[in-house]
Amino acid sequence: MTVLSGGHLCTDIAQGAVPALLPFLIARDHLSYAAASALVLAATISSSVIQPLFGHLSDRLSLPWLMLLGPGLGGLGIALVGIVPSYGLVFAAVLLSGIGVAAFHPEGSRFANYVSGARRASGMSLFSVGGNLGFALGAALLTPALLAFGLRGTLLVLVPTWLMAGVLAHELPRLARFRSDVVAGQVRRGGERDAWGPFAVLAGVIAMRSFIYFGLITFIALYWVHDLHTGKAFGSAALVALLLGGAAGTLAGGPLADRFGRRAVLIGSMISIPPLVVALLLSGPTLGILFAVLAGAATIATFSVTIVMGQEYLPARLGVSAGITIGLSIGLGGIGVPLLGLLADAHGLRAVLEVVAVLPVVALALTLALPRDELSAPVRRGSGARQRAAHLAAPREPH
């Protein structure tokens, strides 16, 4: 799990670097908020929307080497952002980075599922927190490099990402032994039954949470700089605080879900986000950092929880499940970011955060539509998970 979490960390350094780059790209290239947020959209689409394709392939073939592309291509794309001469090439470099990120997640979460043992939500929290920390480090490590060396400082991203790609390459044979359904490179199909109805509702919850999340990470640093009149370093500190809060929330969310139930943790998360975002808007730059931490924790605490729920709903398609819960649904939420950019251009950054404060109400309504039963039960390996999925997929009599 340490290797998988480390790979997740170095892969998501690339994702976390994109929002941190925006103030510097805006200053150098005089980009509008809409053009800047389009870069976030490019990163989101390339890293998220195509993940189900990688997941579909990995459900049918043994492709653990896809995990190498996460830190490898992810780091390369971000490094190129700082040295290419035009907005179009910056856009292309962000797309390249995102493809690497997309390749990592279905296989990474599959092997995290295999090595987690009975407490899958807790184990997935450890895997997920690597990504949360990587996202935070993407901003925390890149900002000082950009301040010191300008946009060419992006080249330093290659150091941790390519080193981690080497570690993953060394560990692949050991990790591959955890996958017992592969014979001669081919995947044996079992008799698991998938519950697509609850899974579709869950995907909607994740998409709304993603819209909230990307709205926060894209605009919080800009809000500090342009509305609260702080320096870029203070704005980056607000972003890092939000992301570190998310990492802490991820560590807490898995054990809480194993103890109190997945659905209960989702409901608590959606109820707590609006007052925290409102408190952030009512605070100054220093106190606002505290509410950024809390808002990040509330928003991201359910990340590992929804991954496990998706795998429980689709036990025969762990790769597709991860591709949708980590990728497609998050990507659909991220598509709304340019709309928030247009809103910011027209009405200001404060209006964007006010909209973000209202969105959890929609996510809460979808969460309440998820099945009440089974989700709070401890997760077991093998037939137990399959029986739960079959029960959820079966037709029910009206009450």
CSV table of C-alpha atoms in Angstrom, one decimal:
chain,number,residue,atom,x,y,z
A,1,MET,CA,0.0,0.0,0.0
A,2,THR,CA,2.9,2.3,0.6
A,3,VAL,CA,4.1,2.0,-3.0
A,4,LEU,CA,0.6,2.5,-4.3
A,5,SER,CA,0.0,5.5,-2.1
A,6,GLY,CA,3.4,7.0,-3.1
A,7,GLY,CA,2.6,6.4,-6.8
A,8,HIS,CA,-0.8,8.1,-6.3
A,9,LEU,CA,1.0,11.0,-4.5
A,10,CYS,CA,3.5,11.6,-7.4
A,11,THR,CA,0.8,11.2,-10.0
A,12,ASP,CA,-1.4,13.8,-8.5
A,13,ILE,CA,1.4,16.3,-8.0
A,14,ALA,CA,0.8,16.9,-11.7
A,15,GLN,CA,-2.9,17.5,-11.1
A,16,GLY,CA,-2.3,19.8,-8.2
A,17,ALA,CA,0.2,21.8,-10.1
A,18,VAL,CA,-2.4,23.1,-12.6
A,19,PRO,CA,-4.4,25.4,-10.3
A,20,ALA,CA,-1.1,26.7,-8.8
A,21,LEU,CA,0.1,27.6,-12.3
A,22,LEU,CA,-2.9,29.8,-13.1
A,23,PRO,CA,-1.9,33.1,-11.3
A,24,PHE,CA,1.5,32.9,-13.0
A,25,LEU,CA,0.1,32.1,-16.4
A,26,ILE,CA,-2.5,34.8,-16.1
A,27,ALA,CA,0.3,37.3,-15.2
A,28,ARG,CA,2.6,36.3,-18.0
A,29,ASP,CA,0.1,35.7,-20.8
A,30,HIS,CA,-2.7,38.1,-19.7
A,31,LEU,CA,-5.3,35.3,-19.8
A,32,SER,CA,-9.0,35.9,-18.9
A,33,TYR,CA,-10.5,33.9,-16.1
A,34,ALA,CA,-12.4,31.8,-18.7
A,35,ALA,CA,-9.1,31.0,-20.6
A,36,ALA,CA,-7.4,30.1,-17.4
A,37,SER,CA,-10.2,27.9,-16.2
A,38,ALA,CA,-10.2,26.2,-19.6
A,39,LEU,CA,-6.8,24.8,-18.7
A,40,VAL,CA,-8.4,23.2,-15.6
A,41,LEU,CA,-11.0,21.8,-18.0
A,42,ALA,CA,-8.3,20.3,-20.2
A,43,ALA,CA,-6.6,18.7,-17.3
A,44,THR,CA,-9.9,17.4,-16.0
A,45,ILE,CA,-11.1,15.9,-19.3
A,46,SER,CA,-7.8,14.3,-20.2
A,47,SER,CA,-7.2,12.9,-16.7
A,48,SER,CA,-10.8,11.9,-15.9
A,49,VAL,CA,-13.2,11.4,-18.8
A,50,ILE,CA,-11.0,8.8,-20.5
A,51,GLN,CA,-10.4,6.8,-17.3
A,52,PRO,CA,-13.3,4.3,-17.9
A,53,LEU,CA,-11.5,3.3,-21.2
A,54,PHE,CA,-8.4,2.4,-19.2
A,55,GLY,CA,-10.6,0.7,-16.6
A,56,HIS,CA,-12.4,-1.3,-19.3
A,57,LEU,CA,-9.1,-2.6,-20.7
A,58,SER,CA,-7.7,-3.4,-17.3
A,59,ASP,CA,-10.8,-5.5,-16.4
A,60,ARG,CA,-10.0,-7.7,-19.4
A,61,LEU,CA,-6.2,-7.7,-19.5
A,62,SER,CA,-3.4,-7.6,-17.0
A,63,LEU,CA,-2.0,-4.1,-17.5
A,64,PRO,CA,-0.3,-3.1,-14.2
A,65,TRP,CA,2.4,-1.1,-16.2
A,66,LEU,CA,-0.3,1.5,-16.9
A,67,MET,CA,0.6,2.8,-13.4
A,68,LEU,CA,4.0,3.9,-14.6
A,69,LEU,CA,2.4,6.4,-16.9
A,70,GLY,CA,0.9,8.3,-14.0
A,71,PRO,CA,4.0,9.9,-12.6
A,72,GLY,CA,5.9,9.5,-15.9
A,73,LEU,CA,3.6,11.4,-18.4
A,74,GLY,CA,2.0,13.4,-15.6
A,75,GLY,CA,5.3,15.0,-14.6
A,76,LEU,CA,6.5,15.5,-18.2
A,77,GLY,CA,3.4,17.4,-19.2
A,78,ILE,CA,3.6,19.8,-16.3
A,79,ALA,CA,7.3,20.3,-16.9
A,80,LEU,CA,6.5,21.3,-20.5
A,81,VAL,CA,3.9,23.9,-19.4
A,82,GLY,CA,6.7,26.2,-18.2
A,83,ILE,CA,8.8,26.1,-21.3
A,84,VAL,CA,6.5,26.0,-24.3
A,85,PRO,CA,5.9,29.4,-26.0
A,86,SER,CA,2.1,29.6,-26.6
A,87,TYR,CA,-1.2,29.1,-25.0
A,88,GLY,CA,-2.1,26.3,-27.5
A,89,LEU,CA,1.0,24.4,-26.5
A,90,VAL,CA,0.4,24.9,-22.8
A,91,PHE,CA,-3.1,23.5,-23.4
A,92,ALA,CA,-1.5,20.5,-25.2
A,93,ALA,CA,1.0,19.9,-22.4
A,94,VAL,CA,-1.8,19.9,-19.8
A,95,LEU,CA,-3.6,17.3,-21.9
A,96,LEU,CA,-0.5,15.1,-22.1
A,97,SER,CA,-0.1,15.3,-18.3
A,98,GLY,CA,-3.8,14.4,-17.8
A,99,ILE,CA,-3.5,11.2,-20.0
A,100,GLY,CA,-0.8,9.9,-17.7
A,101,VAL,CA,-3.0,10.6,-14.7
A,102,ALA,CA,-5.9,8.8,-16.3
A,103,ALA,CA,-3.8,5.7,-17.0
A,104,PHE,CA,-2.7,5.4,-13.3
A,105,HIS,CA,-6.0,5.5,-11.4
A,106,PRO,CA,-8.0,2.4,-12.5
A,107,GLU,CA,-5.1,0.1,-12.0
A,108,GLY,CA,-3.9,1.9,-8.8
A,109,SER,CA,-7.3,1.7,-7.1
A,110,ARG,CA,-7.7,-1.9,-8.2
A,111,PHE,CA,-4.5,-3.0,-6.5
A,112,ALA,CA,-5.4,-0.8,-3.5
A,113,ASN,CA,-8.6,-2.8,-3.3
A,114,TYR,CA,-6.7,-6.1,-3.4
A,115,VAL,CA,-4.2,-5.3,-0.7
A,116,SER,CA,-6.6,-3.5,1.7
A,117,GLY,CA,-8.0,-6.5,3.6
A,118,ALA,CA,-11.4,-6.5,5.2
A,119,ARG,CA,-11.6,-2.8,6.0
A,120,ARG,CA,-11.6,-1.6,2.5
A,121,ALA,CA,-12.7,2.0,3.1
A,122,SER,CA,-9.9,2.5,5.6
A,123,GLY,CA,-7.4,0.9,3.2
A,124,MET,CA,-8.7,3.0,0.3
A,125,SER,CA,-8.3,6.1,2.5
A,126,LEU,CA,-4.5,5.4,2.7
A,127,PHE,CA,-4.4,5.1,-1.1
A,128,SER,CA,-6.5,8.2,-1.6
A,129,VAL,CA,-4.6,10.3,0.9
A,130,GLY,CA,-1.5,9.9,-1.3
A,131,GLY,CA,-3.4,11.6,-4.1
A,132,ASN,CA,-4.7,14.3,-1.8
A,133,LEU,CA,-1.2,15.0,-0.5
A,134,GLY,CA,0.2,14.9,-4.0
A,135,PHE,CA,-2.4,17.5,-5.1
A,136,ALA,CA,-1.4,19.7,-2.2
A,137,LEU,CA,2.3,19.2,-2.9
A,138,GLY,CA,1.8,20.1,-6.5
A,139,ALA,CA,0.9,23.6,-5.3
A,140,ALA,CA,3.2,23.7,-2.2
A,141,LEU,CA,6.4,22.6,-4.1
A,142,LEU,CA,5.7,24.3,-7.4
A,143,THR,CA,4.9,27.8,-6.1
A,144,PRO,CA,8.4,28.4,-4.5
A,145,ALA,CA,10.0,27.0,-7.6
A,146,LEU,CA,7.9,29.4,-9.8
A,147,LEU,CA,8.7,32.4,-7.5
A,148,ALA,CA,12.4,31.5,-7.7
A,149,PHE,CA,12.9,30.5,-11.3
A,150,GLY,CA,9.8,31.8,-13.1
A,151,LEU,CA,7.7,29.4,-15.1
A,152,ARG,CA,10.8,27.3,-16.0
A,153,GLY,CA,10.6,26.1,-12.4
A,154,THR,CA,8.1,23.5,-13.7
A,155,LEU,CA,11.0,21.4,-14.8
A,156,LEU,CA,11.7,20.5,-11.1
A,157,VAL,CA,8.5,18.5,-11.1
A,158,LEU,CA,10.4,15.8,-13.1
A,159,VAL,CA,12.5,14.9,-10.0
A,160,PRO,CA,9.9,13.3,-7.8
A,161,THR,CA,7.6,12.1,-10.5
A,162,TRP,CA,10.2,10.2,-12.6
A,163,LEU,CA,11.9,8.8,-9.5
A,164,MET,CA,8.5,7.4,-8.5
A,165,ALA,CA,8.0,5.9,-11.9
A,166,GLY,CA,11.2,4.0,-11.4
A,167,VAL,CA,10.1,2.7,-8.0
A,168,LEU,CA,6.8,1.5,-9.5
A,169,ALA,CA,8.6,-0.3,-12.3
A,170,HIS,CA,10.7,-2.1,-9.7
A,171,GLU,CA,7.7,-3.1,-7.6
A,172,LEU,CA,5.4,-4.2,-10.5
A,173,PRO,CA,6.2,-7.9,-10.3
A,174,ARG,CA,5.4,-8.0,-6.5
A,175,LEU,CA,2.2,-6.1,-6.9
A,176,ALA,CA,1.0,-8.3,-9.8
A,177,ARG,CA,0.9,-11.3,-7.5
A,178,PHE,CA,-2.0,-9.8,-5.7
A,179,ARG,CA,-4.2,-10.2,-8.7
A,180,SER,CA,-5.4,-13.7,-8.6
A,181,ASP,CA,-7.9,-13.6,-11.5
A,182,VAL,CA,-5.2,-13.5,-14.2
A,183,VAL,CA,-4.1,-16.7,-16.0
A,184,ALA,CA,-1.5,-16.4,-18.8
A,185,GLY,CA,-2.1,-12.7,-19.1
A,186,GLN,CA,-5.9,-13.1,-19.5
A,187,VAL,CA,-8.5,-12.2,-16.9
A,188,ARG,CA,-11.0,-14.9,-15.8
A,189,ARG,CA,-14.6,-13.7,-15.5
A,190,GLY,CA,-16.5,-14.5,-12.4
A,191,GLY,CA,-20.3,-14.6,-11.7
A,192,GLU,CA,-20.6,-11.3,-9.9
A,193,ARG,CA,-23.8,-9.3,-10.4
A,194,ASP,CA,-23.5,-5.5,-10.8
A,195,ALA,CA,-25.9,-2.9,-9.3
A,196,TRP,CA,-26.0,-0.3,-12.0
A,197,GLY,CA,-29.0,1.7,-10.6
A,198,PRO,CA,-27.4,2.7,-7.3
A,199,PHE,CA,-24.1,3.1,-9.1
A,200,ALA,CA,-25.6,5.7,-11.5
A,201,VAL,CA,-27.0,7.7,-8.5
A,202,LEU,CA,-23.5,7.5,-6.8
A,203,ALA,CA,-21.9,8.8,-10.0
A,204,GLY,CA,-24.3,11.9,-9.9
A,205,VAL,CA,-23.2,12.5,-6.3
A,206,ILE,CA,-19.5,12.4,-7.3
A,207,ALA,CA,-20.1,14.7,-10.2
A,208,MET,CA,-21.7,17.3,-8.0
A,209,ARG,CA,-18.9,17.0,-5.4
A,210,SER,CA,-16.4,17.4,-8.2
A,211,PHE,CA,-18.1,20.6,-9.3
A,212,ILE,CA,-17.8,21.9,-5.7
A,213,TYR,CA,-14.2,20.7,-5.4
A,214,PHE,CA,-12.9,22.2,-8.7
A,215,GLY,CA,-14.8,25.4,-8.0
A,216,LEU,CA,-12.9,25.7,-4.8
A,217,ILE,CA,-9.4,24.7,-5.9
A,218,THR,CA,-9.6,26.8,-9.2
A,219,PHE,CA,-10.7,30.0,-7.7
A,220,ILE,CA,-9.6,30.1,-4.0
A,221,ALA,CA,-6.1,31.4,-4.7
A,222,LEU,CA,-7.5,34.0,-7.2
A,223,TYR,CA,-10.1,35.1,-4.6
A,224,TRP,CA,-7.3,35.7,-2.0
A,225,VAL,CA,-5.2,37.7,-4.5
A,226,HIS,CA,-7.9,39.7,-6.3
A,227,ASP,CA,-10.6,40.1,-3.7
A,228,LEU,CA,-8.7,39.9,-0.4
A,229,HIS,CA,-5.7,41.8,-1.9
A,230,THR,CA,-3.0,39.4,-0.7
A,231,GLY,CA,0.2,38.4,-2.5
A,232,LYS,CA,0.4,35.3,-4.8
A,233,ALA,CA,2.2,33.4,-2.0
A,234,PHE,CA,-0.7,34.0,0.4
A,235,GLY,CA,-3.1,32.9,-2.3
A,236,SER,CA,-1.2,29.7,-2.9
A,237,ALA,CA,-1.1,29.2,0.9
A,238,ALA,CA,-5.0,29.2,0.9
A,239,LEU,CA,-5.0,26.6,-1.9
A,240,VAL,CA,-2.5,24.4,0.0
A,241,ALA,CA,-4.5,24.8,3.2
A,242,LEU,CA,-7.6,23.6,1.3
A,243,LEU,CA,-5.8,20.6,-0.2
A,244,LEU,CA,-4.1,19.6,3.1
A,245,GLY,CA,-7.5,19.8,4.8
A,246,GLY,CA,-8.8,17.5,2.1
A,247,ALA,CA,-5.9,15.0,2.9
A,248,ALA,CA,-6.8,15.0,6.6
A,249,GLY,CA,-10.5,14.5,5.7
A,250,THR,CA,-9.6,11.6,3.5
A,251,LEU,CA,-7.7,9.8,6.3
A,252,ALA,CA,-10.7,10.3,8.6
A,253,GLY,CA,-13.4,9.5,6.1
A,254,GLY,CA,-12.5,5.9,5.5
A,255,PRO,CA,-12.5,4.8,9.1
A,256,LEU,CA,-15.7,6.8,9.8
A,257,ALA,CA,-17.4,5.0,6.9
A,258,ASP,CA,-16.3,1.6,8.1
A,259,ARG,CA,-17.7,2.4,11.6
A,260,PHE,CA,-20.9,4.5,10.8
A,261,GLY,CA,-21.7,3.6,7.2
A,262,ARG,CA,-20.8,5.1,3.8
A,263,ARG,CA,-24.2,6.8,3.3
A,264,ALA,CA,-24.1,8.5,6.7
A,265,VAL,CA,-20.6,10.0,6.0
A,266,LEU,CA,-21.7,11.2,2.6
A,267,ILE,CA,-24.8,13.0,4.2
A,268,GLY,CA,-22.7,14.6,6.9
A,269,SER,CA,-20.2,15.9,4.3
A,270,MET,CA,-22.8,17.5,2.1
A,271,ILE,CA,-24.5,19.1,5.1
A,272,SER,CA,-21.3,20.7,6.5
A,273,ILE,CA,-19.9,22.2,3.3
A,274,PRO,CA,-22.3,25.2,2.8
A,275,PRO,CA,-21.8,26.8,6.2
A,276,LEU,CA,-18.0,26.4,5.9
A,277,VAL,CA,-17.8,28.1,2.5
A,278,VAL,CA,-20.1,30.9,3.8
A,279,ALA,CA,-17.8,31.3,6.8
A,280,LEU,CA,-14.8,31.5,4.5
A,281,LEU,CA,-16.5,34.4,2.6
A,282,LEU,CA,-17.2,36.3,5.8
A,283,SER,CA,-13.6,36.0,7.0
A,284,GLY,CA,-10.4,37.9,6.2
A,285,PRO,CA,-7.4,36.2,4.6
A,286,THR,CA,-5.9,34.9,7.8
A,287,LEU,CA,-9.0,33.4,9.5
A,288,GLY,CA,-10.2,32.3,6.1
A,289,ILE,CA,-7.2,29.9,6.0
A,290,LEU,CA,-8.8,27.9,8.8
A,291,PHE,CA,-12.2,27.7,7.0
A,292,ALA,CA,-10.3,26.7,3.8
A,293,VAL,CA,-8.8,23.7,5.8
A,294,LEU,CA,-12.3,22.7,7.1
A,295,ALA,CA,-14.0,23.1,3.8
A,296,GLY,CA,-11.4,21.0,2.1
A,297,ALA,CA,-11.8,18.3,4.8
A,298,ALA,CA,-15.6,18.2,4.5
A,299,THR,CA,-15.5,18.1,0.7
A,300,ILE,CA,-12.8,15.4,0.2
A,301,ALA,CA,-13.5,13.2,3.3
A,302,THR,CA,-15.8,11.1,1.1
A,303,PHE,CA,-13.4,10.5,-1.8
A,304,SER,CA,-12.2,7.1,-0.7
A,305,VAL,CA,-15.7,6.3,0.5
A,306,THR,CA,-17.3,6.7,-2.9
A,307,ILE,CA,-14.5,4.7,-4.6
A,308,VAL,CA,-15.3,1.7,-2.3
A,309,MET,CA,-19.0,2.2,-2.8
A,310,GLY,CA,-18.5,2.0,-6.5
A,311,GLN,CA,-16.5,-1.1,-6.3
A,312,GLU,CA,-19.2,-2.7,-4.1
A,313,TYR,CA,-21.9,-1.8,-6.6
A,314,LEU,CA,-19.8,-3.1,-9.6
A,315,PRO,CA,-17.8,-6.1,-8.1
A,316,ALA,CA,-17.2,-7.6,-11.6
A,317,ARG,CA,-15.8,-4.4,-13.1
A,318,LEU,CA,-13.4,-2.9,-10.6
A,319,GLY,CA,-11.5,-1.0,-13.3
A,320,VAL,CA,-14.6,0.5,-14.9
A,321,SER,CA,-15.9,1.4,-11.5
A,322,ALA,CA,-12.7,3.2,-10.6
A,323,GLY,CA,-12.6,4.8,-14.1
A,324,ILE,CA,-16.1,6.3,-13.4
A,325,THR,CA,-15.9,7.1,-9.7
A,326,ILE,CA,-12.4,8.6,-9.9
A,327,GLY,CA,-12.5,9.7,-13.5
A,328,LEU,CA,-15.7,10.2,-15.5
A,329,SER,CA,-17.9,11.5,-12.8
A,330,ILE,CA,-15.2,13.9,-11.5
A,331,GLY,CA,-14.6,15.0,-15.1
A,332,LEU,CA,-18.2,15.8,-15.6
A,333,GLY,CA,-18.1,18.0,-12.5
A,334,GLY,CA,-14.9,19.6,-13.7
A,335,ILE,CA,-16.6,20.5,-17.1
A,336,GLY,CA,-18.6,23.1,-15.1
A,337,VAL,CA,-15.4,25.0,-14.2
A,338,PRO,CA,-15.4,27.2,-17.3
A,339,LEU,CA,-19.0,28.2,-16.6
A,340,LEU,CA,-17.8,29.4,-13.2
A,341,GLY,CA,-15.0,31.2,-15.0
A,342,LEU,CA,-17.5,33.1,-17.1
A,343,LEU,CA,-19.5,33.9,-13.9
A,344,ALA,CA,-16.2,35.2,-12.4
A,345,ASP,CA,-15.5,37.4,-15.4
A,346,ALA,CA,-19.1,38.8,-15.3
A,347,HIS,CA,-19.8,39.1,-11.6
A,348,GLY,CA,-16.6,38.5,-9.7
A,349,LEU,CA,-14.9,35.7,-7.8
A,350,ARG,CA,-17.1,36.1,-4.7
A,351,ALA,CA,-20.2,35.1,-6.8
A,352,VAL,CA,-18.5,31.9,-7.8
A,353,LEU,CA,-17.9,30.9,-4.2
A,354,GLU,CA,-21.5,31.8,-3.3
A,355,VAL,CA,-22.7,29.3,-6.0
A,356,VAL,CA,-20.3,26.7,-4.7
A,357,ALA,CA,-21.9,27.1,-1.2
A,358,VAL,CA,-25.3,26.2,-2.7
A,359,LEU,CA,-24.3,23.2,-4.8
A,360,PRO,CA,-24.0,20.7,-1.9
A,361,VAL,CA,-27.8,20.8,-1.6
A,362,VAL,CA,-28.2,19.1,-4.9
A,363,ALA,CA,-25.6,16.5,-3.9
A,364,LEU,CA,-27.4,15.9,-0.6
A,365,ALA,CA,-30.6,15.2,-2.5
A,366,LEU,CA,-28.9,12.5,-4.6
A,367,THR,CA,-27.2,11.0,-1.6
A,368,LEU,CA,-30.5,10.5,0.1
A,369,ALA,CA,-31.7,8.5,-2.9
A,370,LEU,CA,-28.9,5.9,-2.4
A,371,PRO,CA,-30.0,2.6,-0.8
A,372,ARG,CA,-30.0,2.7,3.0
A,373,ASP,CA,-29.2,-1.0,3.5
A,374,GLU,CA,-25.8,-2.8,3.1
A,375,LEU,CA,-23.6,0.3,2.9
A,376,SER,CA,-23.0,0.5,6.6
A,377,ALA,CA,-22.0,-3.2,6.9
A,378,PRO,CA,-18.3,-4.0,7.1
A,379,VAL,CA,-16.9,-4.9,3.7
A,380,ARG,CA,-15.7,-8.5,3.3
A,381,ARG,CA,-13.7,-10.1,0.6
A,382,GLY,CA,-15.1,-12.5,-2.0
A,383,SER,CA,-18.7,-13.6,-2.1
A,384,GLY,CA,-19.9,-11.2,0.6
A,385,ALA,CA,-19.4,-8.2,-1.6
A,386,ARG,CA,-20.9,-10.0,-4.5
A,387,GLN,CA,-24.0,-10.9,-2.6
A,388,ARG,CA,-24.5,-7.3,-1.5
A,389,ALA,CA,-24.2,-6.1,-5.1
A,390,ALA,CA,-26.7,-8.8,-6.2
A,391,HIS,CA,-29.1,-7.8,-3.5
A,392,LEU,CA,-28.9,-4.1,-4.5
A,393,ALA,CA,-29.4,-5.0,-8.2
A,394,ALA,CA,-32.4,-7.2,-7.5
A,395,PRO,CA,-35.9,-5.8,-8.1
A,396,ARG,CA,-37.8,-4.7,-4.9
A,397,GLU,CA,-41.4,-4.7,-3.9
A,398,PRO,CA,-42.8,-1.2,-3.2
A,399,HIS,CA,-43.1,-0.3,0.5
